[in-house]
XYZ file of C-alpha atoms in Angstrom:
559
model
C -16.458 48.932 37.621
C -13.533 51.467 36.989
C -14.486 54.358 34.638
C -11.444 52.560 32.295
C -12.841 49.580 32.151
C -16.245 50.578 31.513
C -15.249 52.353 28.182
C -12.935 49.555 27.385
C -16.066 47.173 27.522
C -17.808 49.936 25.536
C -15.513 50.026 22.650
C -14.451 46.532 22.620
C -18.925 46.011 22.332
C -18.905 48.752 19.414
C -16.112 47.031 17.392
C -18.218 43.637 17.525
C -21.013 45.609 16.574
C -19.678 47.312 13.679
C -17.887 44.185 12.840
C -20.856 42.311 11.780
C -22.475 45.534 10.627
C -19.563 44.592 7.886
C -20.117 41.472 7.552
C -24.156 42.129 6.926
C -22.848 44.903 4.575
C -20.704 42.456 2.955
C -23.125 39.925 2.478
C -25.636 42.421 1.091
C -23.524 42.759 -1.712
C -23.127 39.168 -2.849
C -26.660 38.687 -2.122
C -25.621 35.467 0.595
C -27.742 34.883 3.664
C -25.359 36.633 6.686
C -25.280 34.897 9.920
C -23.605 35.594 13.478
C -21.968 33.428 14.883
C -21.038 35.231 17.959
C -25.105 36.336 19.421
C -26.743 33.304 17.591
C -26.374 29.348 18.426
C -25.617 27.691 15.758
C -24.889 24.104 15.984
C -20.817 23.020 14.216
C -20.724 19.430 13.306
C -17.853 17.403 13.948
C -18.821 15.637 10.517
C -18.652 19.409 8.467
C -15.766 20.708 10.057
C -13.751 17.156 8.790
C -14.178 18.197 5.372
C -11.317 21.314 5.549
C -8.034 20.921 7.965
C -8.221 23.899 10.477
C -4.896 25.035 9.234
C -6.545 25.434 5.818
C -10.111 26.463 7.402
C -8.054 29.751 9.334
C -5.967 30.581 6.130
C -8.833 30.898 3.733
C -11.298 32.260 6.682
C -13.646 30.003 6.384
C -15.493 27.125 8.904
C -17.865 24.302 7.968
C -20.800 24.406 9.935
C -23.369 21.861 9.095
C -23.468 18.624 6.568
C -26.791 17.489 5.980
C -26.921 14.363 3.545
C -25.236 16.234 0.857
C -25.758 19.519 1.702
C -22.598 21.301 2.874
C -23.472 24.951 5.080
C -20.257 26.588 5.483
C -19.414 30.448 7.034
C -17.085 32.625 5.398
C -15.610 35.982 5.448
C -14.949 37.168 1.641
C -16.266 34.108 -0.444
C -14.707 35.296 -3.401
C -11.042 35.367 -2.132
C -8.446 33.019 -4.272
C -7.795 30.718 -0.887
C -11.590 30.567 -0.148
C -12.896 30.531 -3.799
C -10.370 27.194 -4.086
C -11.806 25.593 -1.193
C -15.393 26.036 -1.522
C -14.963 25.462 -5.700
C -13.584 21.811 -4.873
C -16.276 20.953 -1.679
C -19.225 22.090 -4.511
C -17.498 19.111 -6.466
C -19.242 16.597 -3.768
C -21.557 18.640 -2.317
C -24.354 20.867 -2.151
C -22.789 23.961 -0.830
C -24.515 26.711 0.803
C -21.938 29.713 1.834
C -22.598 32.068 4.839
C -21.509 35.530 5.567
C -19.701 35.781 8.519
C -17.613 38.005 10.451
C -13.385 37.123 11.815
C -15.150 37.697 15.662
C -17.773 35.178 14.437
C -15.583 32.332 12.794
C -12.904 32.495 15.640
C -15.791 30.786 17.679
C -16.678 28.645 14.704
C -12.880 27.590 14.744
C -13.337 26.538 18.783
C -15.280 23.190 18.121
C -11.775 22.345 15.956
C -10.866 20.732 19.545
C -12.931 17.570 19.451
C -12.312 17.531 15.346
C -8.468 17.193 15.972
C -7.919 13.688 17.441
C -10.605 11.895 15.288
C -9.363 13.172 12.068
C -5.739 12.619 13.122
C -6.658 8.454 13.402
C -7.722 8.277 9.588
C -9.012 10.211 7.821
C -12.479 9.194 6.341
C -14.115 5.592 6.680
C -16.310 5.286 3.070
C -19.445 3.427 3.489
C -20.287 1.706 0.183
C -23.399 0.310 0.211
C -23.148 -3.769 -0.119
C -25.539 -3.653 -2.724
C -23.626 -0.893 -5.265
C -20.658 -2.497 -4.215
C -22.362 -5.775 -5.841
C -23.810 -4.678 -8.439
C -20.228 -2.593 -9.509
C -18.295 -5.740 -8.786
C -20.460 -7.770 -10.734
C -20.847 -5.936 -13.659
C -17.116 -5.556 -14.477
C -15.173 -8.624 -15.909
C -12.607 -6.793 -17.538
C -10.448 -3.371 -18.713
C -12.865 -2.419 -20.979
C -16.149 -3.274 -18.126
C -14.540 -0.269 -16.260
C -14.172 1.979 -19.421
C -17.376 1.570 -20.591
C -19.162 2.310 -16.815
C -17.085 5.359 -16.550
C -18.110 6.784 -20.007
C -22.068 6.022 -18.929
C -21.407 7.662 -16.016
C -24.388 10.281 -15.907
C -24.602 11.369 -11.842
C -23.248 15.242 -10.637
C -21.957 13.322 -7.781
C -17.900 12.479 -8.208
C -17.960 10.225 -4.833
C -20.162 8.040 -7.115
C -17.511 8.553 -10.251
C -15.062 7.440 -7.022
C -17.017 4.485 -6.268
C -17.006 3.034 -9.751
C -13.395 3.284 -10.103
C -12.519 1.790 -6.316
C -15.323 -1.130 -7.348
C -13.711 -1.752 -10.571
C -10.118 -1.940 -8.569
C -11.780 -4.284 -6.559
C -13.296 -6.408 -9.149
C -10.314 -6.867 -10.736
C -8.070 -7.600 -7.470
C -5.524 -4.598 -8.510
C -3.217 -3.568 -6.283
C -2.557 0.062 -7.281
C -4.632 2.964 -8.824
C -2.833 5.549 -10.748
C -4.205 8.731 -11.426
C -2.336 10.389 -13.950
C -2.756 14.386 -15.561
C -2.539 14.971 -19.321
C -2.327 17.860 -21.359
C -5.771 18.144 -21.526
C -6.984 14.605 -20.120
C -6.639 12.404 -17.387
C -5.492 8.525 -17.256
C -6.695 5.865 -15.069
C -4.856 2.889 -14.951
C -5.531 0.220 -12.792
C -2.455 -2.443 -11.761
C -3.433 -6.041 -11.930
C -1.203 -9.170 -11.345
C 1.755 -6.594 -10.898
C 1.503 -5.351 -14.563
C -0.277 -1.853 -15.436
C -3.089 -1.364 -17.452
C -5.034 1.282 -18.928
C -8.226 1.648 -18.177
C -9.906 4.961 -19.142
C -7.738 7.624 -20.680
C -10.104 10.840 -21.361
C -11.246 12.570 -18.279
C -12.144 15.859 -18.740
C -9.792 18.471 -17.100
C -12.427 19.274 -14.510
C -13.521 15.838 -13.947
C -9.841 14.067 -13.200
C -9.352 17.104 -10.844
C -12.773 16.550 -8.527
C -11.400 12.958 -8.548
C -8.161 14.354 -6.791
C -10.377 16.646 -4.461
C -12.700 13.803 -3.560
C -9.211 11.560 -2.888
C -7.804 13.768 -0.810
C -10.691 14.880 0.657
C -10.887 11.435 2.237
C -7.216 11.198 3.085
C -6.908 14.082 4.596
C -4.928 15.983 3.132
C -4.563 19.779 2.352
C -7.076 20.584 -0.297
C -5.276 24.168 -1.548
C -1.556 22.634 -1.380
C -0.620 21.532 -4.695
C 3.130 21.855 -5.284
C 4.555 19.031 -3.106
C 3.891 15.458 -1.811
C 0.901 14.244 -0.123
C 0.444 11.894 1.979
C -3.246 10.006 3.350
C -5.148 7.045 4.499
C -8.327 6.008 4.279
C -10.634 3.006 4.494
C -13.446 1.046 2.700
C -15.774 0.165 5.404
C -17.322 -3.426 4.508
C -19.417 -6.158 5.698
C -17.001 -8.089 6.274
C -14.265 -5.912 5.966
C -12.627 -2.935 5.830
C -10.401 -2.477 2.846
C -7.344 0.329 3.624
C -6.616 2.710 0.819
C -2.785 4.106 0.972
C -3.329 7.564 -1.087
C -0.236 9.418 -2.744
C -0.029 12.565 -4.341
C 2.519 14.440 -5.968
C 2.462 17.541 -8.290
C 3.713 16.584 -12.096
C 3.779 19.005 -15.232
C -0.028 19.307 -16.313
C -1.758 18.315 -12.305
C -1.229 15.862 -9.402
C -0.751 12.275 -9.943
C -2.601 10.633 -7.610
C -1.807 6.991 -6.908
C -3.688 4.636 -4.798
C -2.654 1.295 -3.235
C -5.456 -1.134 -1.896
C -4.744 -3.390 0.947
C -7.444 -6.174 0.559
C -7.281 -8.889 3.558
C -8.840 -11.414 1.215
C -6.099 -10.994 -1.332
C -3.521 -11.950 0.872
C -2.334 -15.183 1.205
C -1.448 -15.886 4.602
C -0.608 -20.163 4.596
C 2.336 -21.151 3.919
C 1.428 -23.580 1.310
C -0.326 -21.209 -0.691
C 2.444 -19.271 -1.968
C 3.953 -21.119 -4.679
C 7.116 -23.631 -3.082
C 7.960 -26.950 -4.397
C 8.026 -29.533 -2.059
C 11.119 -30.127 -1.124
C 11.625 -26.402 -0.471
C 8.402 -26.132 1.489
C 9.995 -28.767 3.865
C 13.984 -26.752 4.322
C 11.084 -24.006 5.249
C 8.773 -25.452 7.838
C 12.054 -26.916 9.371
C 13.788 -23.799 9.621
C 10.833 -21.822 11.038
C 9.723 -24.520 13.223
C 12.856 -23.854 14.942
C 13.270 -21.873 18.884
C 15.798 -19.544 16.899
C 17.635 -18.167 14.122
C 17.849 -15.208 11.612
C 15.353 -15.844 8.293
C 15.942 -13.160 5.608
C 13.727 -12.535 2.604
C 15.599 -10.832 -0.048
C 14.270 -8.978 -3.748
C 13.053 -5.492 -4.903
C 9.945 -3.506 -3.683
C 6.764 -5.387 -4.880
C 8.360 -8.662 -5.123
C 6.273 -10.644 -2.265
C 8.547 -10.676 0.105
C 5.946 -9.967 3.530
C 3.702 -11.391 2.293
C 6.003 -14.559 3.428
C 6.501 -13.498 5.879
C 3.172 -12.953 7.349
C 2.562 -16.730 5.920
C 5.474 -18.025 8.504
C 4.373 -15.825 11.322
C 0.719 -17.321 11.162
C 2.478 -20.271 10.518
C 4.394 -20.288 13.688
C 2.092 -18.133 16.077
C -0.079 -20.234 18.702
C -1.133 -18.523 22.599
C 2.139 -20.071 23.705
C 4.743 -17.629 22.504
C 4.927 -13.801 22.050
C 4.642 -12.926 18.476
C 5.960 -8.911 17.443
C 6.439 -6.725 14.827
C 7.857 -3.616 14.029
C 6.917 -2.385 10.098
C 7.040 0.070 8.051
C 4.020 0.490 7.567
C 1.848 -2.220 8.353
C -0.265 -3.662 6.058
C -2.250 -5.933 7.207
C -3.464 -6.529 10.819
C -2.526 -10.698 11.712
C -4.630 -12.026 14.907
C -2.277 -12.879 17.802
C 0.679 -10.943 16.519
C 2.056 -7.312 17.725
C 2.227 -5.020 15.157
C 3.834 -1.958 15.793
C 5.100 0.715 13.406
C 7.853 2.805 13.043
C 7.458 6.374 13.603
C 10.661 8.655 12.288
C 9.714 11.826 13.825
C 8.650 10.218 17.127
C 12.038 8.916 17.152
C 10.681 4.799 16.712
C 12.765 2.968 14.166
C 13.786 -0.184 12.575
C 16.451 -0.065 15.111
C 15.139 1.131 18.803
C 11.715 -0.262 17.553
C 13.629 -3.422 17.674
C 15.683 -2.735 20.852
C 12.185 -1.872 22.686
C 10.408 -5.171 21.640
C 13.379 -7.261 23.157
C 12.133 -5.867 26.518
C 8.386 -7.143 25.919
C 9.880 -10.628 26.243
C 9.312 -11.877 22.631
C 9.701 -15.628 21.046
C 9.406 -14.512 17.584
C 9.947 -10.915 16.449
C 9.272 -9.698 12.767
C 11.523 -6.597 11.415
C 10.541 -5.359 8.560
C 13.665 -4.428 7.302
C 17.337 -3.909 7.994
C 18.468 -0.848 6.728
C 21.336 -0.183 8.887
C 24.471 -2.017 10.692
C 22.677 -0.817 13.996
C 19.454 -2.982 13.476
C 21.233 -5.539 11.565
C 23.111 -6.233 14.876
C 20.573 -5.953 17.537
C 18.499 -8.853 15.064
C 21.690 -11.296 14.789
C 21.940 -10.329 18.974
C 18.879 -11.323 19.348
C 19.012 -14.321 16.999
C 21.723 -15.602 18.982
C 19.762 -15.353 22.242
C 16.598 -17.403 21.327
C 14.581 -15.504 19.300
C 13.508 -16.339 15.967
C 13.740 -13.126 14.161
C 12.081 -12.602 10.803
C 13.093 -9.850 7.955
C 14.064 -8.299 4.815
C 17.561 -7.201 3.007
C 16.717 -5.301 -0.689
C 19.542 -7.556 -2.701
C 18.715 -9.302 -6.527
C 19.186 -13.056 -4.867
C 19.956 -14.543 -2.073
C 23.322 -15.525 -1.772
C 23.928 -11.462 -2.249
C 22.131 -10.950 1.530
C 25.873 -12.013 2.980
C 28.203 -9.528 1.716
C 25.162 -6.920 1.584
C 25.531 -7.374 5.642
C 29.024 -7.571 5.449
C 28.794 -4.255 3.652
C 26.066 -2.600 6.069
C 29.021 -3.172 9.353
C 27.024 -6.437 10.671
C 30.733 -8.775 11.539
C 31.308 -12.310 10.050
C 31.771 -13.545 13.052
C 28.578 -13.075 13.837
C 26.487 -13.407 10.509
C 27.399 -17.234 9.992
C 26.234 -18.320 13.592
C 23.201 -16.114 13.236
C 21.780 -16.068 9.969
C 20.276 -19.587 9.730
C 18.490 -19.366 6.480
C 18.204 -16.650 3.064
C 15.435 -16.944 0.676
C 15.030 -14.583 -2.710
C 11.922 -14.372 -4.402
C 10.210 -12.698 -7.658
C 6.153 -12.560 -8.137
C 4.684 -13.811 -12.067
C 1.698 -13.916 -13.032
C -0.380 -17.268 -13.166
C -1.870 -18.285 -16.525
C -5.334 -18.671 -16.383
C -6.286 -22.175 -15.538
C -10.072 -21.751 -17.807
C -8.211 -20.139 -20.771
C -4.806 -21.669 -21.115
C -3.798 -23.449 -24.438
C -1.340 -26.293 -24.208
C 1.954 -25.797 -26.191
C 4.003 -28.652 -28.478
C 7.169 -28.813 -27.663
C 10.295 -30.031 -30.244
C 12.413 -33.120 -29.927
C 14.981 -30.206 -29.663
C 13.106 -28.612 -26.585
C 12.766 -31.744 -25.152
C 16.488 -32.881 -24.848
C 17.476 -29.702 -23.333
C 14.467 -29.814 -21.102
C 16.013 -33.619 -20.236
C 19.471 -31.838 -19.139
C 18.315 -29.229 -17.095
C 16.045 -31.289 -15.104
C 18.872 -33.971 -14.765
C 21.163 -30.833 -14.052
C 19.009 -30.485 -10.531
C 20.152 -31.188 -7.424
C 18.625 -34.789 -6.199
C 15.645 -33.553 -3.708
C 14.397 -31.718 -6.477
C 11.609 -34.551 -7.857
C 12.665 -34.894 -11.836
C 10.070 -37.143 -11.442
C 7.049 -34.920 -11.543
C 8.388 -33.351 -14.434
C 8.089 -36.466 -17.002
C 4.936 -34.576 -18.429
C 5.582 -31.405 -19.775
C 2.782 -29.949 -20.268
C 4.013 -26.376 -21.089
C 1.120 -23.543 -21.769
C 0.773 -20.160 -23.229
C -1.856 -17.344 -22.321
C -4.757 -16.868 -24.341
C -7.862 -14.461 -22.665
C -11.367 -15.503 -21.642
C -14.477 -13.746 -20.181
C -12.570 -15.338 -16.285
C -9.542 -13.209 -16.466
C -10.849 -9.870 -18.215
C -8.421 -11.299 -21.568
C -5.386 -10.736 -19.867
C -4.432 -14.628 -20.209
C -3.271 -14.620 -16.286
C -5.047 -14.743 -13.333
C -3.186 -14.477 -10.217
C 0.149 -14.498 -9.046
C 2.590 -16.949 -7.690
C 6.447 -16.426 -6.350
C 9.690 -18.154 -7.634
C 12.106 -18.634 -4.804
C 16.052 -19.891 -4.304
C 16.530 -20.525 -1.122
C 20.434 -20.473 0.757
C 20.651 -22.426 3.332
C 23.605 -21.147 5.748
C 24.975 -24.887 6.829
C 28.374 -25.068 9.053
C 30.497 -25.435 5.251
C 28.961 -21.748 4.303
C 29.479 -21.069 8.315
C 33.280 -21.776 7.929
C 33.201 -19.330 4.310
C 31.751 -16.454 5.939
C 34.819 -15.946 8.676
C 37.037 -15.767 5.353
C 35.257 -12.455 3.898
C 33.845 -14.653 0.616
C 33.117 -12.669 -2.691
C 29.545 -13.644 -4.264
C 30.805 -15.475 -6.717
C 32.506 -17.757 -4.234
C 29.224 -18.161 -2.424
C 27.349 -18.760 -5.867
C 29.634 -21.981 -6.326
C 29.622 -23.134 -2.715
C 25.242 -22.673 -2.534
C 25.364 -24.733 -5.909
C 27.544 -27.614 -4.712
C 25.131 -28.183 -2.060
C 22.419 -28.010 -3.862
C 20.659 -24.568 -3.970
C 18.081 -23.859 -6.577
C 18.437 -20.671 -8.284
C 14.791 -18.573 -8.642
C 14.893 -19.253 -12.742
C 15.645 -22.579 -12.126
C 12.554 -23.152 -10.108
C 10.837 -20.706 -12.678
C 11.403 -22.875 -15.748
C 9.898 -26.147 -13.387
C 6.772 -24.064 -12.934
C 6.727 -23.500 -16.491
C 7.189 -27.193 -17.798
C 3.951 -27.719 -14.994
C 2.272 -25.056 -17.087
C 2.024 -22.546 -14.425
C 3.275 -19.547 -15.520
C 5.283 -18.795 -19.165
C 8.647 -18.058 -20.100
C 7.373 -14.470 -20.949
C 6.774 -14.362 -17.279
C 10.274 -15.847 -15.889
C 12.466 -14.430 -18.069
C 10.575 -10.492 -17.015
C 11.554 -11.803 -13.746
C 14.902 -13.160 -13.755
C 16.166 -12.687 -17.766
C 16.571 -14.536 -20.496
C 16.098 -18.082 -20.735
C 18.645 -18.143 -23.644
C 18.476 -21.999 -24.204
C 14.604 -22.554 -23.386
C 13.517 -22.128 -27.451
C 10.063 -22.858 -27.734
C 9.217 -22.171 -31.207
């Protein structure tokens, strides 16, 4: 060996010895164990390293080494450094943390194991294995929001992960769609969205407990623990024996800390049978006729959270057979459907609704679902697909069914293409269903009966008025079955706008919305509010619910 290389090797060895000696000295000063990660073979575990993202670990000069039960061994250069302390404190909320001091060279060696973590961690942040017996105990004991409140108040365990289990279990028991965690000046607030309405469930989390719950959510969702000043999105899964429940987590900074919203996607809550969505028999007949056609574009309109995607999934489940190819492009994929090839948009990779739809058409599909038509390009491709032998389902953000035509024109679609391509436009909203166990029948005054008779006589002939001769209106009361809310579950109210030959001819003239509404009523369209009133008359929902979804019903005076 040349003398120069020998000297360099000797100097490098001496520097390593000096660095390890420095780590030993710092360990003695801190009263912590020292660990030589370079010379000593320390088994580094993937599960431990998943707890801290690689970028955060390198910034804080630390490395998780071993996770045995709740016992976590973590190597750190300086545990008192702000970034390291923040991560250690966060992990200590859920684990029994044992810190050891290591040199920079030792940590660099440990970080090399992140190459085995990366792919697996990117796919899904975490899978929470909740014991079936434990979950059954939580769900069996929780029947109302008061039970959730009591379960949290009586919580004694030092592990915040079990607190999150109570929150998740309570949300599942009450069939909540979303969990909202909101920081206040001195406390934290928990609210649950049940049947579309937010309800306070607990309002007195201490600042420490609230922060610990947020940290636990961040760990599971594979987002940055030390990033608190910008929005982050993540996901994790609750793994049960019979199904997986996916949780979508959204965190944003607010005045007093981070606000978290967890969207619960439970396969059991998805109504995928066409008949279960709340159609009247005459509307269901039209829908079946249209979705069973070999080609055409069916649009479902309404705001976010109005049930559009669920309805389109029901269409897919109705038409899917082994003999046809069904492909979707969604943002995001909310539920996985058997027999359907589902894809998800990824703008960073250039996979948008437009490019995805273009790619899908090369896959020889029979039926296509496009999550949403947002631009002229997507609209044009979707309509051309409908004109070339494909059945296309999609959504559009408009207030009512008729408004879809002006909206498509605003996007740049050509009227001469819209008419032949679009076959049916649906608008829908969700309303809560009166609890069948406790709803109270309402007496109807003579004045109200007369108004109802006038309303029924004004409806199109296809609406069977005979079914509404016996009025069974009801109001909410509240019982154990519905958690004291008076409502249990939701149903849809619909309006269907069929694009007939007359409507197609009118579209060529670029009509405004008022002109289209007149034509739609002439050909027998029943509005969402009218559909809602029919459900009020059957005792399915209340006047207040329909008004919340569609506006005042001034003629229907019940008191």
